[in-house]
Amino acid sequence: MDSLLTLLGLFQASLFLCFYIVGLGYQDDTIIDQIKQFISSNPSFVNNLNQSLIFDFFSKQPLLGKYLSQESNSPVNVNWQKFLSSSFGQRIIKKILFEKLARNERKIISKILAVPSCEKVGLKYSTNRTKLPDIIEWSQIGFAKELMNNLNKVVVVAGGESPINEQKWQEFEPSFPYGKNVDRNLIFKKSFFMRSPDTDINCKNESCIKIANYRDYTWIEMAKLVCMTYIPSKKDTFSPPPGYLVSNTIKKCQTILFEDEIYELNDGRGNFYVMHAFEKNGPSLDVVLPNNWTLKRFNISEPLIISPFGSQSECYFNILRDSLGQGYHQKIQIRANNDKNSCLKVPKKSPSPGFKILNTEEEWYVGEVLT
């Protein structure tokens, strides 16, 4: 599971939006409200995207002439509030954004559907392991058929009473706000799914699982994207180029188990990650990483279990993705004591690579993904 716009891509997202809103003529109040709110609070951004396109559109529509400034006849001074408050403006706004700003729609969509940075969110959570139940019922894993809801950032996986089969999945084309996750060929051997995001820790049986119905199939709400971080620095892309990584901090109450071998990613500062999935052609060590990062294959003599971080009721993971589309779960979070940006209580002895970690008691604390 690596998340979404990351996985969908802005270009594909824009096509979904155009098809969904303009092509089908379906008016989704939530989307319209988001667009209106965005334009109202960012008029200069919208106007400066491509003033000539906006002016051309307004000038060719007699009914829209009143929305141009009488002084300069320029779209820079369009009275957006007046336009948005009119019924005609509400009907035409889709065309302005998704037809006439086609060259710049990636910027618009990325703003409307943006995933906040972890620094901006200011997320803090204990890196004690989430408390697991006394009895764990492991499930075998296979090919993960996942969708991302690009409005609420919830990831759903085929499951429930009417899951989509693999043959239908290959032909399946979701419409906005849903988009397919990239193909996830999972490496871990077993998993234990405790509950859907934002469900009560004391839930029982069916109450622990949220089911979404979409296109005559049932989907289980599995994870929720909270924020993103770019390593070593921000790139204007959801698919990192060679030498970069993207980290998604997610809510996911799931424990995973590895056997026999692992591919371990190390940032050289005490933070360890284990590859959980690849897109195609199998796991690869031949990937360009940021400076001081290494990726190695290890044989393990006993199962490695990775469970979420957080307090008793919380479930957080940092999920990294490299330029080959390989995904990693963070398993250990450490930082040097002399790091001025550190917000961790560091254990006296750092765990070694391959360390089996399950419900550990060290009191670590992290404010965001460690870079």
Tab-separated table of C-alpha atoms in Angstrom:
chain	number	residue	atom	x	y	z
A	1	MET	CA	0.000	0.000	0.000
A	2	ASP	CA	1.675	3.194	-0.974
A	3	SER	CA	-0.819	5.751	-1.648
A	4	LEU	CA	-2.489	7.514	-3.977
A	5	LEU	CA	-1.969	10.531	-5.988
A	6	THR	CA	1.413	9.007	-5.696
A	7	LEU	CA	-0.042	5.995	-7.211
A	8	LEU	CA	-2.605	7.588	-9.475
A	9	GLY	CA	-0.496	10.389	-10.942
A	10	LEU	CA	-1.685	13.922	-11.509
A	11	PHE	CA	-2.234	13.456	-15.219
A	12	GLN	CA	-4.463	10.466	-14.680
A	13	ALA	CA	-6.249	12.304	-11.892
A	14	SER	CA	-6.949	15.210	-14.218
A	15	LEU	CA	-8.428	12.901	-16.832
A	16	PHE	CA	-10.658	11.314	-14.214
A	17	LEU	CA	-11.829	14.747	-13.091
A	18	CYS	CA	-12.600	15.929	-16.608
A	19	PHE	CA	-14.422	12.722	-17.461
A	20	TYR	CA	-16.312	12.618	-14.205
A	21	ILE	CA	-17.399	16.243	-14.006
A	22	VAL	CA	-17.471	17.504	-17.598
A	23	GLY	CA	-17.866	14.396	-19.738
A	24	LEU	CA	-20.585	12.759	-17.681
A	25	GLY	CA	-22.164	16.010	-16.612
A	26	TYR	CA	-22.427	14.715	-13.073
A	27	GLN	CA	-22.374	17.465	-10.476
A	28	ASP	CA	-20.735	16.427	-7.220
A	29	ASP	CA	-21.458	19.093	-4.615
A	30	THR	CA	-18.379	18.171	-2.611
A	31	ILE	CA	-16.057	18.732	-5.560
A	32	ILE	CA	-17.773	21.954	-6.593
A	33	ASP	CA	-17.566	23.282	-3.043
A	34	GLN	CA	-13.858	22.463	-2.885
A	35	ILE	CA	-13.204	24.230	-6.177
A	36	LYS	CA	-15.208	27.270	-5.102
A	37	GLN	CA	-13.407	27.437	-1.786
A	38	PHE	CA	-10.052	27.104	-3.504
A	39	ILE	CA	-10.720	29.887	-6.024
A	40	SER	CA	-12.184	32.179	-3.382
A	41	SER	CA	-9.108	31.868	-1.199
A	42	ASN	CA	-6.551	31.820	-4.031
A	43	PRO	CA	-7.769	34.228	-6.749
A	44	SER	CA	-4.277	35.393	-7.662
A	45	PHE	CA	-3.049	31.823	-8.087
A	46	VAL	CA	-5.916	30.948	-10.411
A	47	ASN	CA	-5.681	34.158	-12.411
A	48	ASN	CA	-1.951	33.890	-12.838
A	49	LEU	CA	-2.067	30.311	-14.103
A	50	ASN	CA	-2.829	31.437	-17.612
A	51	GLN	CA	-4.437	34.840	-17.885
A	52	SER	CA	-4.799	34.688	-21.650
A	53	LEU	CA	-6.844	31.489	-21.491
A	54	ILE	CA	-9.202	32.919	-18.888
A	55	PHE	CA	-9.551	36.211	-20.741
A	56	ASP	CA	-10.163	34.392	-24.026
A	57	PHE	CA	-12.868	32.286	-22.440
A	58	PHE	CA	-14.623	35.249	-20.819
A	59	SER	CA	-14.361	37.529	-23.830
A	60	LYS	CA	-15.994	34.965	-26.144
A	61	GLN	CA	-18.974	34.489	-23.837
A	62	PRO	CA	-21.279	37.556	-23.885
A	63	LEU	CA	-22.904	36.592	-20.607
A	64	LEU	CA	-19.531	36.580	-18.896
A	65	GLY	CA	-18.431	40.054	-19.934
A	66	LYS	CA	-19.811	41.573	-16.742
A	67	TYR	CA	-17.282	39.568	-14.758
A	68	LEU	CA	-14.360	41.365	-16.386
A	69	SER	CA	-12.933	44.549	-14.955
A	70	GLN	CA	-14.363	47.558	-16.773
A	71	GLU	CA	-11.166	49.485	-16.206
A	72	SER	CA	-8.576	47.110	-17.597
A	73	ASN	CA	-10.755	44.503	-19.310
A	74	SER	CA	-8.351	42.039	-17.746
A	75	PRO	CA	-9.030	38.659	-16.139
A	76	VAL	CA	-6.663	39.591	-13.332
A	77	ASN	CA	-9.470	41.672	-11.886
A	78	VAL	CA	-12.321	39.236	-12.385
A	79	ASN	CA	-14.788	39.604	-9.539
A	80	TRP	CA	-14.629	35.992	-8.425
A	81	GLN	CA	-17.018	36.441	-5.518
A	82	LYS	CA	-19.677	37.880	-7.811
A	83	PHE	CA	-19.099	35.158	-10.337
A	84	LEU	CA	-19.208	32.333	-7.799
A	85	SER	CA	-22.371	33.651	-6.171
A	86	SER	CA	-24.295	33.481	-9.449
A	87	SER	CA	-26.060	30.287	-10.511
A	88	PHE	CA	-24.519	30.625	-13.949
A	89	GLY	CA	-21.074	30.883	-12.410
A	90	GLN	CA	-21.598	27.718	-10.446
A	91	ARG	CA	-22.530	25.853	-13.609
A	92	ILE	CA	-19.688	27.214	-15.684
A	93	ILE	CA	-16.895	26.945	-13.139
A	94	LYS	CA	-16.175	23.369	-14.184
A	95	LYS	CA	-15.441	24.479	-17.724
A	96	ILE	CA	-13.138	27.257	-16.604
A	97	LEU	CA	-11.015	24.910	-14.551
A	98	PHE	CA	-11.102	21.690	-16.491
A	99	GLU	CA	-11.539	22.736	-20.119
A	100	LYS	CA	-9.977	26.157	-20.556
A	101	LEU	CA	-7.089	25.642	-18.132
A	102	ALA	CA	-6.104	22.303	-19.602
A	103	ARG	CA	-2.442	23.244	-19.847
A	104	ASN	CA	-2.338	24.020	-16.157
A	105	GLU	CA	-4.857	21.553	-14.769
A	106	ARG	CA	-2.114	19.566	-13.030
A	107	LYS	CA	-1.357	22.576	-10.827
A	108	ILE	CA	-5.025	23.191	-10.062
A	109	ILE	CA	-5.737	19.564	-9.247
A	110	SER	CA	-2.616	19.162	-7.153
A	111	LYS	CA	-3.718	22.167	-5.101
A	112	ILE	CA	-7.286	20.951	-4.646
A	113	LEU	CA	-6.352	17.340	-3.904
A	114	ALA	CA	-3.004	18.019	-2.265
A	115	VAL	CA	-1.676	15.794	0.478
A	116	PRO	CA	-0.202	18.004	3.231
A	117	SER	CA	3.421	17.705	4.267
A	118	CYS	CA	4.128	15.999	7.580
A	119	GLU	CA	5.853	19.182	8.738
A	120	LYS	CA	2.714	21.209	8.070
A	121	VAL	CA	0.463	18.666	9.776
A	122	GLY	CA	2.752	18.554	12.811
A	123	LEU	CA	1.891	14.934	13.415
A	124	LYS	CA	3.276	13.441	16.615
A	125	TYR	CA	2.855	9.906	17.804
A	126	SER	CA	4.532	7.546	20.219
A	127	THR	CA	6.772	4.989	18.578
A	128	ASN	CA	5.817	2.374	21.092
A	129	ARG	CA	4.175	-0.414	19.195
A	130	THR	CA	0.407	-0.468	18.982
A	131	LYS	CA	-1.014	-2.975	21.448
A	132	LEU	CA	-1.926	-6.220	19.720
A	133	PRO	CA	-4.652	-8.625	20.824
A	134	ASP	CA	-3.681	-11.716	22.770
A	135	ILE	CA	-4.614	-13.973	19.857
A	136	ILE	CA	-3.458	-13.162	16.327
A	137	GLU	CA	-5.215	-14.847	13.420
A	138	TRP	CA	-2.742	-14.658	10.549
A	139	SER	CA	-4.006	-14.509	6.960
A	140	GLN	CA	-2.139	-15.487	3.823
A	141	ILE	CA	-1.622	-12.653	1.373
A	142	GLY	CA	-1.731	-12.363	-2.396
A	143	PHE	CA	-2.062	-9.658	-5.022
A	144	ALA	CA	-3.497	-6.496	-3.462
A	145	LYS	CA	-6.332	-4.874	-5.439
A	146	GLU	CA	-6.486	-1.368	-3.988
A	147	LEU	CA	-8.266	1.884	-4.763
A	148	MET	CA	-7.535	5.337	-3.397
A	149	ASN	CA	-10.273	7.858	-2.662
A	150	ASN	CA	-8.543	11.094	-3.613
A	151	LEU	CA	-10.920	13.275	-1.602
A	152	ASN	CA	-10.782	11.675	1.836
A	153	LYS	CA	-7.422	9.899	1.230
A	154	VAL	CA	-8.794	6.504	2.287
A	155	VAL	CA	-7.352	3.382	0.656
A	156	VAL	CA	-9.731	0.480	0.150
A	157	VAL	CA	-8.860	-3.100	-0.773
A	158	ALA	CA	-11.054	-5.674	-2.488
A	159	GLY	CA	-12.833	-7.666	0.215
A	160	GLY	CA	-16.113	-8.289	1.960
A	161	GLU	CA	-19.041	-10.188	0.456
A	162	SER	CA	-18.504	-9.224	-3.203
A	163	PRO	CA	-14.815	-8.516	-3.896
A	164	ILE	CA	-13.656	-7.976	-7.448
A	165	ASN	CA	-11.758	-10.922	-8.936
A	166	GLU	CA	-8.379	-10.639	-10.633
A	167	GLN	CA	-9.735	-10.952	-14.168
A	168	LYS	CA	-12.276	-8.175	-13.672
A	169	TRP	CA	-9.639	-6.097	-11.892
A	170	GLN	CA	-7.453	-5.982	-14.997
A	171	GLU	CA	-10.332	-4.376	-16.923
A	172	PHE	CA	-11.588	-2.225	-14.066
A	173	GLU	CA	-11.497	1.550	-14.649
A	174	PRO	CA	-12.603	3.545	-11.590
A	175	SER	CA	-13.891	7.096	-11.882
A	176	PHE	CA	-13.099	10.083	-9.713
A	177	PRO	CA	-12.694	10.313	-6.774
A	178	TYR	CA	-11.373	6.746	-6.893
A	179	GLY	CA	-8.169	5.751	-8.635
A	180	LYS	CA	-6.225	2.522	-8.807
A	181	ASN	CA	-3.197	2.057	-6.629
A	182	VAL	CA	-0.117	0.888	-8.469
A	183	ASP	CA	0.180	-2.869	-8.693
A	184	ARG	CA	1.317	-4.261	-5.365
A	185	ASN	CA	3.081	-7.624	-5.450
A	186	LEU	CA	3.473	-8.296	-1.743
A	187	ILE	CA	6.638	-9.770	-0.229
A	188	PHE	CA	5.565	-10.428	3.354
A	189	LYS	CA	4.088	-13.857	4.000
A	190	LYS	CA	1.201	-13.205	6.384
A	191	SER	CA	-0.783	-10.328	7.805
A	192	PHE	CA	-3.238	-9.598	10.577
A	193	PHE	CA	-5.747	-6.812	9.912
A	194	MET	CA	-7.129	-5.463	13.167
A	195	ARG	CA	-9.560	-2.744	12.141
A	196	SER	CA	-10.294	0.034	9.649
A	197	PRO	CA	-8.907	3.550	10.253
A	198	ASP	CA	-10.698	5.648	12.877
A	199	THR	CA	-12.614	2.733	14.381
A	200	ASP	CA	-12.778	2.200	18.132
A	201	ILE	CA	-10.048	0.069	19.671
A	202	ASN	CA	-12.738	-1.816	21.606
A	203	CYS	CA	-14.680	-2.750	18.478
A	204	LYS	CA	-15.798	-6.343	18.016
A	205	ASN	CA	-15.976	-8.451	14.853
A	206	GLU	CA	-17.925	-6.696	12.048
A	207	SER	CA	-17.861	-3.331	13.834
A	208	CYS	CA	-14.085	-3.232	13.312
A	209	ILE	CA	-14.375	-3.243	9.531
A	210	LYS	CA	-15.761	-0.408	7.404
A	211	ILE	CA	-17.151	-1.585	4.065
A	212	ALA	CA	-17.420	0.642	0.983
A	213	ASN	CA	-19.719	-0.312	-1.904
A	214	TYR	CA	-18.487	0.833	-5.290
A	215	ARG	CA	-19.349	-0.356	-8.793
A	216	ASP	CA	-21.230	-3.443	-7.555
A	217	TYR	CA	-18.216	-4.613	-5.552
A	218	THR	CA	-17.377	-4.434	-1.860
A	219	TRP	CA	-14.163	-2.912	-0.547
A	220	ILE	CA	-12.619	-2.834	2.911
A	221	GLU	CA	-11.344	0.502	4.224
A	222	MET	CA	-7.765	-0.466	5.005
A	223	ALA	CA	-5.685	2.687	5.444
A	224	LYS	CA	-5.806	6.473	5.431
A	225	LEU	CA	-3.084	8.769	4.119
A	226	VAL	CA	-2.178	11.475	6.638
A	227	CYS	CA	0.794	13.322	5.139
A	228	MET	CA	3.761	13.065	2.775
A	229	THR	CA	7.478	13.795	3.029
A	230	TYR	CA	10.115	13.898	0.292
A	231	ILE	CA	13.639	12.596	0.899
A	232	PRO	CA	16.129	14.266	0.694
A	233	SER	CA	14.056	17.251	-0.467
A	234	LYS	CA	10.728	18.050	-2.034
A	235	LYS	CA	10.162	17.189	-5.652
A	236	ASP	CA	7.118	18.222	-7.652
A	237	THR	CA	6.181	14.618	-8.318
A	238	PHE	CA	4.395	11.723	-6.683
A	239	SER	CA	6.690	9.220	-8.370
A	240	PRO	CA	10.191	9.896	-7.037
A	241	PRO	CA	13.030	10.112	-9.573
A	242	PRO	CA	16.275	8.189	-9.017
A	243	GLY	CA	18.037	9.395	-5.881
A	244	TYR	CA	14.812	10.389	-4.134
A	245	LEU	CA	12.253	8.724	-1.886
A	246	VAL	CA	8.673	9.608	-0.997
A	247	SER	CA	7.327	8.783	2.450
A	248	ASN	CA	3.641	8.485	3.248
A	249	THR	CA	2.584	8.518	6.878
A	250	ILE	CA	-0.592	6.478	7.081
A	251	LYS	CA	-3.104	5.177	9.566
A	252	LYS	CA	-3.244	1.395	9.174
A	253	CYS	CA	-4.042	-1.109	11.911
A	254	GLN	CA	-2.320	-4.075	10.333
A	255	THR	CA	0.574	-6.278	11.439
A	256	ILE	CA	2.729	-8.020	8.834
A	257	LEU	CA	5.057	-11.015	9.069
A	258	PHE	CA	8.179	-11.762	7.009
A	259	GLU	CA	9.948	-15.114	6.712
A	260	ASP	CA	13.181	-16.454	5.176
A	261	GLU	CA	14.555	-13.203	3.755
A	262	ILE	CA	14.054	-9.455	3.868
A	263	TYR	CA	15.214	-6.440	1.855
A	264	GLU	CA	16.248	-3.840	4.385
A	265	LEU	CA	16.597	-0.128	3.684
A	266	ASN	CA	18.880	1.870	6.003
A	267	ASP	CA	19.302	5.654	6.050
A	268	GLY	CA	22.689	5.463	7.810
A	269	ARG	CA	21.261	7.238	10.864
A	270	GLY	CA	19.610	4.336	12.593
A	271	ASN	CA	16.279	4.244	10.769
A	272	PHE	CA	15.389	0.909	9.188
A	273	TYR	CA	12.720	-0.052	6.661
A	274	VAL	CA	11.744	-3.410	5.172
A	275	MET	CA	10.515	-3.818	1.599
A	276	HIS	CA	6.935	-5.070	1.558
A	277	ALA	CA	5.996	-4.799	-2.122
A	278	PHE	CA	7.242	-4.236	-5.659
A	279	GLU	CA	5.523	-3.258	-8.908
A	280	LYS	CA	7.035	-5.713	-11.389
A	281	ASN	CA	10.051	-7.900	-12.163
A	282	GLY	CA	10.650	-8.809	-8.523
A	283	PRO	CA	12.565	-7.038	-5.728
A	284	SER	CA	15.681	-5.222	-6.933
A	285	LEU	CA	18.780	-3.933	-5.149
A	286	ASP	CA	19.680	-1.974	-8.269
A	287	VAL	CA	18.009	1.297	-7.318
A	288	VAL	CA	19.514	4.780	-6.957
A	289	LEU	CA	19.007	5.997	-3.381
A	290	PRO	CA	19.704	9.293	-1.578
A	291	ASN	CA	23.222	9.774	-0.203
A	292	ASN	CA	24.156	7.445	2.680
A	293	TRP	CA	21.106	5.239	2.141
A	294	THR	CA	21.687	1.517	1.522
A	295	LEU	CA	19.510	-1.429	0.530
A	296	LYS	CA	20.599	-4.976	1.390
A	297	ARG	CA	19.142	-8.454	1.354
A	298	PHE	CA	19.236	-10.486	4.590
A	299	ASN	CA	18.380	-14.080	5.401
A	300	ILE	CA	16.454	-14.295	8.667
A	301	SER	CA	16.291	-17.362	10.904
A	302	GLU	CA	13.026	-16.445	12.605
A	303	PRO	CA	9.943	-14.488	11.536
A	304	LEU	CA	10.152	-10.705	11.521
A	305	ILE	CA	6.941	-9.055	12.682
A	306	ILE	CA	6.285	-5.361	12.048
A	307	SER	CA	3.325	-3.776	13.798
A	308	PRO	CA	2.132	-0.148	13.790
A	309	PHE	CA	3.499	2.667	15.932
A	310	GLY	CA	1.379	4.730	18.295
A	311	SER	CA	-0.357	4.727	21.617
A	312	GLN	CA	-2.712	1.939	22.542
A	313	SER	CA	-5.460	3.195	20.236
A	314	GLU	CA	-3.306	4.576	17.395
A	315	CYS	CA	-1.888	2.803	14.348
A	316	TYR	CA	0.711	4.690	12.286
A	317	PHE	CA	3.201	3.562	9.661
A	318	ASN	CA	5.757	5.450	7.605
A	319	ILE	CA	5.698	3.916	4.119
A	320	LEU	CA	8.564	4.736	1.747
A	321	ARG	CA	8.627	4.322	-2.017
A	322	ASP	CA	11.660	4.417	-4.296
A	323	SER	CA	12.030	5.274	-7.989
A	324	LEU	CA	11.362	1.644	-8.994
A	325	GLY	CA	8.025	1.649	-7.206
A	326	GLN	CA	9.260	-0.573	-4.396
A	327	GLY	CA	7.531	0.053	-1.062
A	328	TYR	CA	8.944	-0.193	2.465
A	329	HIS	CA	7.455	-0.292	5.979
A	330	GLN	CA	9.492	1.516	8.606
A	331	LYS	CA	10.340	-0.865	11.436
A	332	ILE	CA	12.792	1.081	13.641
A	333	GLN	CA	13.068	4.824	14.312
A	334	ILE	CA	16.302	6.116	15.851
A	335	ARG	CA	18.162	9.419	15.758
A	336	ALA	CA	21.475	10.587	17.135
A	337	ASN	CA	21.363	12.397	20.503
A	338	ASN	CA	23.212	15.397	19.100
A	339	ASP	CA	20.683	15.959	16.332
A	340	LYS	CA	19.259	19.418	16.940
A	341	ASN	CA	16.005	18.462	15.232
A	342	SER	CA	15.562	15.279	17.201
A	343	CYS	CA	12.336	14.767	19.095
A	344	LEU	CA	13.166	11.216	20.109
A	345	LYS	CA	14.056	9.579	23.382
A	346	VAL	CA	16.757	7.275	22.067
A	347	PRO	CA	17.287	3.810	23.589
A	348	LYS	CA	20.732	3.186	25.047
A	349	LYS	CA	21.441	0.468	22.525
A	350	SER	CA	20.266	0.644	18.943
A	351	PRO	CA	18.613	-2.513	17.626
A	352	SER	CA	20.633	-4.357	14.995
A	353	PRO	CA	19.472	-5.092	11.439
A	354	GLY	CA	17.001	-7.948	11.373
A	355	PHE	CA	15.991	-7.329	15.003
A	356	LYS	CA	12.658	-8.982	15.761
A	357	ILE	CA	10.431	-6.220	17.055
A	358	LEU	CA	6.992	-6.797	18.563
A	359	ASN	CA	5.351	-4.672	21.259
A	360	THR	CA	8.657	-3.205	22.399
A	361	GLU	CA	8.729	-0.954	25.449
A	362	GLU	CA	11.304	1.681	24.455
A	363	GLU	CA	9.824	5.165	24.794
A	364	TRP	CA	10.589	6.815	21.487
A	365	TYR	CA	8.718	9.777	20.130
A	366	VAL	CA	8.747	11.175	16.618
A	367	GLY	CA	7.168	14.262	15.162
A	368	GLU	CA	7.377	13.373	11.497
A	369	VAL	CA	9.125	11.061	9.119
A	370	LEU	CA	12.850	11.046	9.864
A	371	THR	CA	14.998	12.375	7.052
